[in-house]
PDB file of C-alpha atoms in Angstrom:
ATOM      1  CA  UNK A   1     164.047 -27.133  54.901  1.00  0.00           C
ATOM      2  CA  UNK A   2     167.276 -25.503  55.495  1.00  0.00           C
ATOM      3  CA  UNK A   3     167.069 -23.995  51.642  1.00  0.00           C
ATOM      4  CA  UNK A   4     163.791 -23.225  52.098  1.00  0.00           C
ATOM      5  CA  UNK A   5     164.950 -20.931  55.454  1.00  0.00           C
ATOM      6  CA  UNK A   6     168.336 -19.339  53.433  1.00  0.00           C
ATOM      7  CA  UNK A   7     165.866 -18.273  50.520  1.00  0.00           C
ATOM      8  CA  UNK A   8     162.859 -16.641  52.893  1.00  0.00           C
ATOM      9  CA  UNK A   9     165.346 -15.009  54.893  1.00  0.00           C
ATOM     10  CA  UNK A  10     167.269 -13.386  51.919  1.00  0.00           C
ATOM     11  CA  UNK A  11     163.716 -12.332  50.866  1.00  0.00           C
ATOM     12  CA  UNK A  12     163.358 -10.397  54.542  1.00  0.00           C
ATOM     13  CA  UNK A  13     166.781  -9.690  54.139  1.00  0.00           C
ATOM     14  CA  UNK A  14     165.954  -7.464  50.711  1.00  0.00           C
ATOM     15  CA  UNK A  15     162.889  -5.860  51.872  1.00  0.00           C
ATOM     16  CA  UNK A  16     164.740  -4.627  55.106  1.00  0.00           C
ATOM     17  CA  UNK A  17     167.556  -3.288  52.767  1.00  0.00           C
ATOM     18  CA  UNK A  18     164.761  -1.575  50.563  1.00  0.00           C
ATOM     19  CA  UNK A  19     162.771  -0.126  53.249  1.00  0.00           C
ATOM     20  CA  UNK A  20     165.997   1.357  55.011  1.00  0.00           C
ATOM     21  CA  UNK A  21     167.374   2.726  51.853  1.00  0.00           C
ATOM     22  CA  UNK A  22     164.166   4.366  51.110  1.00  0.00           C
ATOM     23  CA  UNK A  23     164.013   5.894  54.700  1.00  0.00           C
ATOM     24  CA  UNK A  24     167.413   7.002  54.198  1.00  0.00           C
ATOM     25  CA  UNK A  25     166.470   8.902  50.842  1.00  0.00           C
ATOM     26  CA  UNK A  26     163.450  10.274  53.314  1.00  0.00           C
ATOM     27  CA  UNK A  27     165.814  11.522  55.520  1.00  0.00           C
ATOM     28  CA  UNK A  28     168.846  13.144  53.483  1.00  0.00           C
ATOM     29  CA  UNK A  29     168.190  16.683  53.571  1.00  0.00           C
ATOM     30  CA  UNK A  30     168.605  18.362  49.815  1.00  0.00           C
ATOM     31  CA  UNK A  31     169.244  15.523  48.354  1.00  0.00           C
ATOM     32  CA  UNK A  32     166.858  16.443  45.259  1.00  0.00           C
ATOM     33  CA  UNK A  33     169.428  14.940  42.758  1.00  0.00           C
ATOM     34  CA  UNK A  34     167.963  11.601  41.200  1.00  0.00           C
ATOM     35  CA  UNK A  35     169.899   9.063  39.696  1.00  0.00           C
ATOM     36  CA  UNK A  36     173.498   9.650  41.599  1.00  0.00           C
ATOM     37  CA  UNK A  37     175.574   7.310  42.393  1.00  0.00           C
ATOM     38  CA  UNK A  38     176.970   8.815  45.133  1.00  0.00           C
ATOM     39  CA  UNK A  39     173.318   9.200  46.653  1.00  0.00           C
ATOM     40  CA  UNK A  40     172.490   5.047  46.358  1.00  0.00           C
ATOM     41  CA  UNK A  41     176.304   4.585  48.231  1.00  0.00           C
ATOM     42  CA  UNK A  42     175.347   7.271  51.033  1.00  0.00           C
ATOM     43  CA  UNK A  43     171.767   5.414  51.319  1.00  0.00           C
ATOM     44  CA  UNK A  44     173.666   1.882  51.389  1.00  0.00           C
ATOM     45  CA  UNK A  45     176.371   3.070  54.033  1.00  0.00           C
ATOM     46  CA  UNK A  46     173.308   4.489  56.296  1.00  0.00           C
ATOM     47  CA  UNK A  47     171.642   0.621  55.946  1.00  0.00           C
ATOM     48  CA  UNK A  48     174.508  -0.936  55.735  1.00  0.00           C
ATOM     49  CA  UNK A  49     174.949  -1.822  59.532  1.00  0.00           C
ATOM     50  CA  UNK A  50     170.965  -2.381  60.474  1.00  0.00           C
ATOM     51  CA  UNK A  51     170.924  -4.832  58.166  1.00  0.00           C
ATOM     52  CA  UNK A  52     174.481  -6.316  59.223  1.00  0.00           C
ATOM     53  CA  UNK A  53     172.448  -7.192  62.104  1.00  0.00           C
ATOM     54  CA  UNK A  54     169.487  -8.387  60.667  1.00  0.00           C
ATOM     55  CA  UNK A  55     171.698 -10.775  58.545  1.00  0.00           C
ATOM     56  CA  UNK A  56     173.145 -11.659  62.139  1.00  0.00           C
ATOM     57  CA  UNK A  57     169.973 -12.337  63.774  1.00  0.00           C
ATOM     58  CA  UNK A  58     168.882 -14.302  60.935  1.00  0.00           C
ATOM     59  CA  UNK A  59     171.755 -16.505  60.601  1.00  0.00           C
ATOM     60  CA  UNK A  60     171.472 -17.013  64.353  1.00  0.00           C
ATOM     61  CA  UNK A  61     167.766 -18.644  63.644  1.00  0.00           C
ATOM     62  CA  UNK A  62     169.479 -21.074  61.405  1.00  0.00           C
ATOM     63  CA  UNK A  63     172.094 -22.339  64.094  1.00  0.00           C
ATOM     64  CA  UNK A  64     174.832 -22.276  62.038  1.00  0.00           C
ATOM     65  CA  UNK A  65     177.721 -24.851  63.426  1.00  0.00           C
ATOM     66  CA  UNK A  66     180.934 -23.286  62.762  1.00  0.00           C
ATOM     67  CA  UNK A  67     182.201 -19.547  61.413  1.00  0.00           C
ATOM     68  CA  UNK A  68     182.415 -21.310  58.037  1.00  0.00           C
ATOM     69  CA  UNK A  69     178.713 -22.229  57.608  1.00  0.00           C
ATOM     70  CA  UNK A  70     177.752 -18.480  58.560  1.00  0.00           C
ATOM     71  CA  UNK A  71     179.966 -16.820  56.050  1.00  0.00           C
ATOM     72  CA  UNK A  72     178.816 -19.357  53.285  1.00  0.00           C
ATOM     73  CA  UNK A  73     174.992 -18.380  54.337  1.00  0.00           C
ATOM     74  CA  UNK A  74     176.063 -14.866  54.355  1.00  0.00           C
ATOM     75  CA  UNK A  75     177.678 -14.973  50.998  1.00  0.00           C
ATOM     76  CA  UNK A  76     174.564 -16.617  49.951  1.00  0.00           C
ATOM     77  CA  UNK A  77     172.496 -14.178  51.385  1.00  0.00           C
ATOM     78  CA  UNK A  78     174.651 -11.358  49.536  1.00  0.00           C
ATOM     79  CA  UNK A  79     174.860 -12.898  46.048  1.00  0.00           C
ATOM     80  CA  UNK A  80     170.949 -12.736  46.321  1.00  0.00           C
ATOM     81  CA  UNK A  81     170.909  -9.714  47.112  1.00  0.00           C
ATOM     82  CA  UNK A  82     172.966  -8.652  44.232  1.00  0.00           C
ATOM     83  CA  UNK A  83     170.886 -10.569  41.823  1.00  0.00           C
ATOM     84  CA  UNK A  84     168.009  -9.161  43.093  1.00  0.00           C
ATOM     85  CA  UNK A  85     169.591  -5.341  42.587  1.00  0.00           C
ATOM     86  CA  UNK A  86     170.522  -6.229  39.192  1.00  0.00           C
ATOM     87  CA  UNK A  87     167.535  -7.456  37.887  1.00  0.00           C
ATOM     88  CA  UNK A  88     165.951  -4.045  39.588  1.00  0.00           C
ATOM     89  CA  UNK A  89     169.177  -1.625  37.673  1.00  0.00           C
ATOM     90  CA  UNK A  90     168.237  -3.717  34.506  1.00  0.00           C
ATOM     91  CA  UNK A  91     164.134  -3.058  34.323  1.00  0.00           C
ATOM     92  CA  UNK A  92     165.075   0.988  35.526  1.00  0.00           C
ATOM     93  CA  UNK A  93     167.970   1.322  33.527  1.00  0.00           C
ATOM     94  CA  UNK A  94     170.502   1.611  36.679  1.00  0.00           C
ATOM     95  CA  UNK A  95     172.946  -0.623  36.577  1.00  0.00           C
ATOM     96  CA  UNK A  96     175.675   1.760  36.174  1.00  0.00           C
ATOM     97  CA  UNK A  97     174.438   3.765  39.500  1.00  0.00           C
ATOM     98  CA  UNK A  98     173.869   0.896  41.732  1.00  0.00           C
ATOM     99  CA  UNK A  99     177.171  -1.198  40.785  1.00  0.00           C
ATOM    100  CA  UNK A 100     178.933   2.110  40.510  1.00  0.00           C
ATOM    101  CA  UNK A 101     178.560   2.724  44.248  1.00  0.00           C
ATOM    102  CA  UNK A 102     181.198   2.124  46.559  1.00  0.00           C
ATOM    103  CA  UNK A 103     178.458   1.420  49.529  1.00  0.00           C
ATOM    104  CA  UNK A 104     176.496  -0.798  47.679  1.00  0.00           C
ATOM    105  CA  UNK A 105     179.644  -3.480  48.329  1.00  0.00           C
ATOM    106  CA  UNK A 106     179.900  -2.426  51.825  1.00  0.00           C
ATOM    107  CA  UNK A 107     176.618  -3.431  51.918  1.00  0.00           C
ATOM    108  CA  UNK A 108     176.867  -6.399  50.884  1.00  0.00           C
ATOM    109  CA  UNK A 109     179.885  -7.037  52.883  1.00  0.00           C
ATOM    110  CA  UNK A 110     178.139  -6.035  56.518  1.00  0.00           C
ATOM    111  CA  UNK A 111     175.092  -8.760  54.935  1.00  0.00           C
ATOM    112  CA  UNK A 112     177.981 -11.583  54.494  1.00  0.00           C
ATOM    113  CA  UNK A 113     179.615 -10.573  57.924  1.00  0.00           C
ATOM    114  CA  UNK A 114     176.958 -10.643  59.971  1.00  0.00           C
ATOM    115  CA  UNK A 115     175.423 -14.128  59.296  1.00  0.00           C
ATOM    116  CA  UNK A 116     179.366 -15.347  59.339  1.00  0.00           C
ATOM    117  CA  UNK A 117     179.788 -13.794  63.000  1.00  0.00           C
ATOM    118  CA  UNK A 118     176.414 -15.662  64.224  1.00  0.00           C
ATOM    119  CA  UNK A 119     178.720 -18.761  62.966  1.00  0.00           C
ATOM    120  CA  UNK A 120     181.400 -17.488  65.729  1.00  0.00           C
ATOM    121  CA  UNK A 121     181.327 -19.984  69.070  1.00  0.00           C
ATOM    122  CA  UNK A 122     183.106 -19.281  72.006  1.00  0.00           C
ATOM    123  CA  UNK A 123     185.304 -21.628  73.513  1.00  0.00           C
ATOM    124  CA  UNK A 124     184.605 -23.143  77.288  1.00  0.00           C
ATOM    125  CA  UNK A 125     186.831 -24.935  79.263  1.00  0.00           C
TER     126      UNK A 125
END
């Protein structure tokens, strides 16, 4: 059940990235220039910390234990994400643009980070 869970929410977890970077092209002014790299890292930066806390809420549904169990559901969470964006750069021919982009990683970092924090317990006593 647990896999089941990790897979659906990387699934939400893509979508939300997709739907913010597309409201982020929406909102760049004069940004007519397709196909720039430095366009899909200003779009990833701008989603970069919604979805941080997406990836946190999520990771909070699945109760994880200890820090260590978030940041390995994180990490999972991110490598999907990057195989999902590579078979999307493959079938349009973007691979360069996407993995050329410095906030593409940041991205992916604030996705790993934020189901490793809901891992984070505070200590009582």
């Amino acid at each position: 059940m647990q896999a089941v869970k990790t897979i659906v929410f990387a699934l939400v977890i893509f979508v939300a990235v997709m739907m913010l970077m597309l409201l982020a092209s929406m909102l760049l002014p004069g940004q007519s220039e397709t196909g720039s790299s430095f366009l899909i890292s200003i779009q990833s930066l701008l989603a970069a910390l919604p979805t941080g806390l997406l990836s946190y809420l999520l990771a909070k549904l699945t109760r994880p234990a200890t820090w260590k169990q978030g940041a390995r559901t994180g990490s999972i969470w991110a490598i999907a994400q990057m195989g999902l964006f590579l078979v999307i750069g493959y079938f349009n021919q973007t691979l360069p643009l996407i993995f050329g982009a410095a906030g593409f990683y940041v991205l992916m970092l604030f996705i790993a980070l934020g189901a490793a924090l809901a891992g984070l317990r505070r200590k009582t006593g």
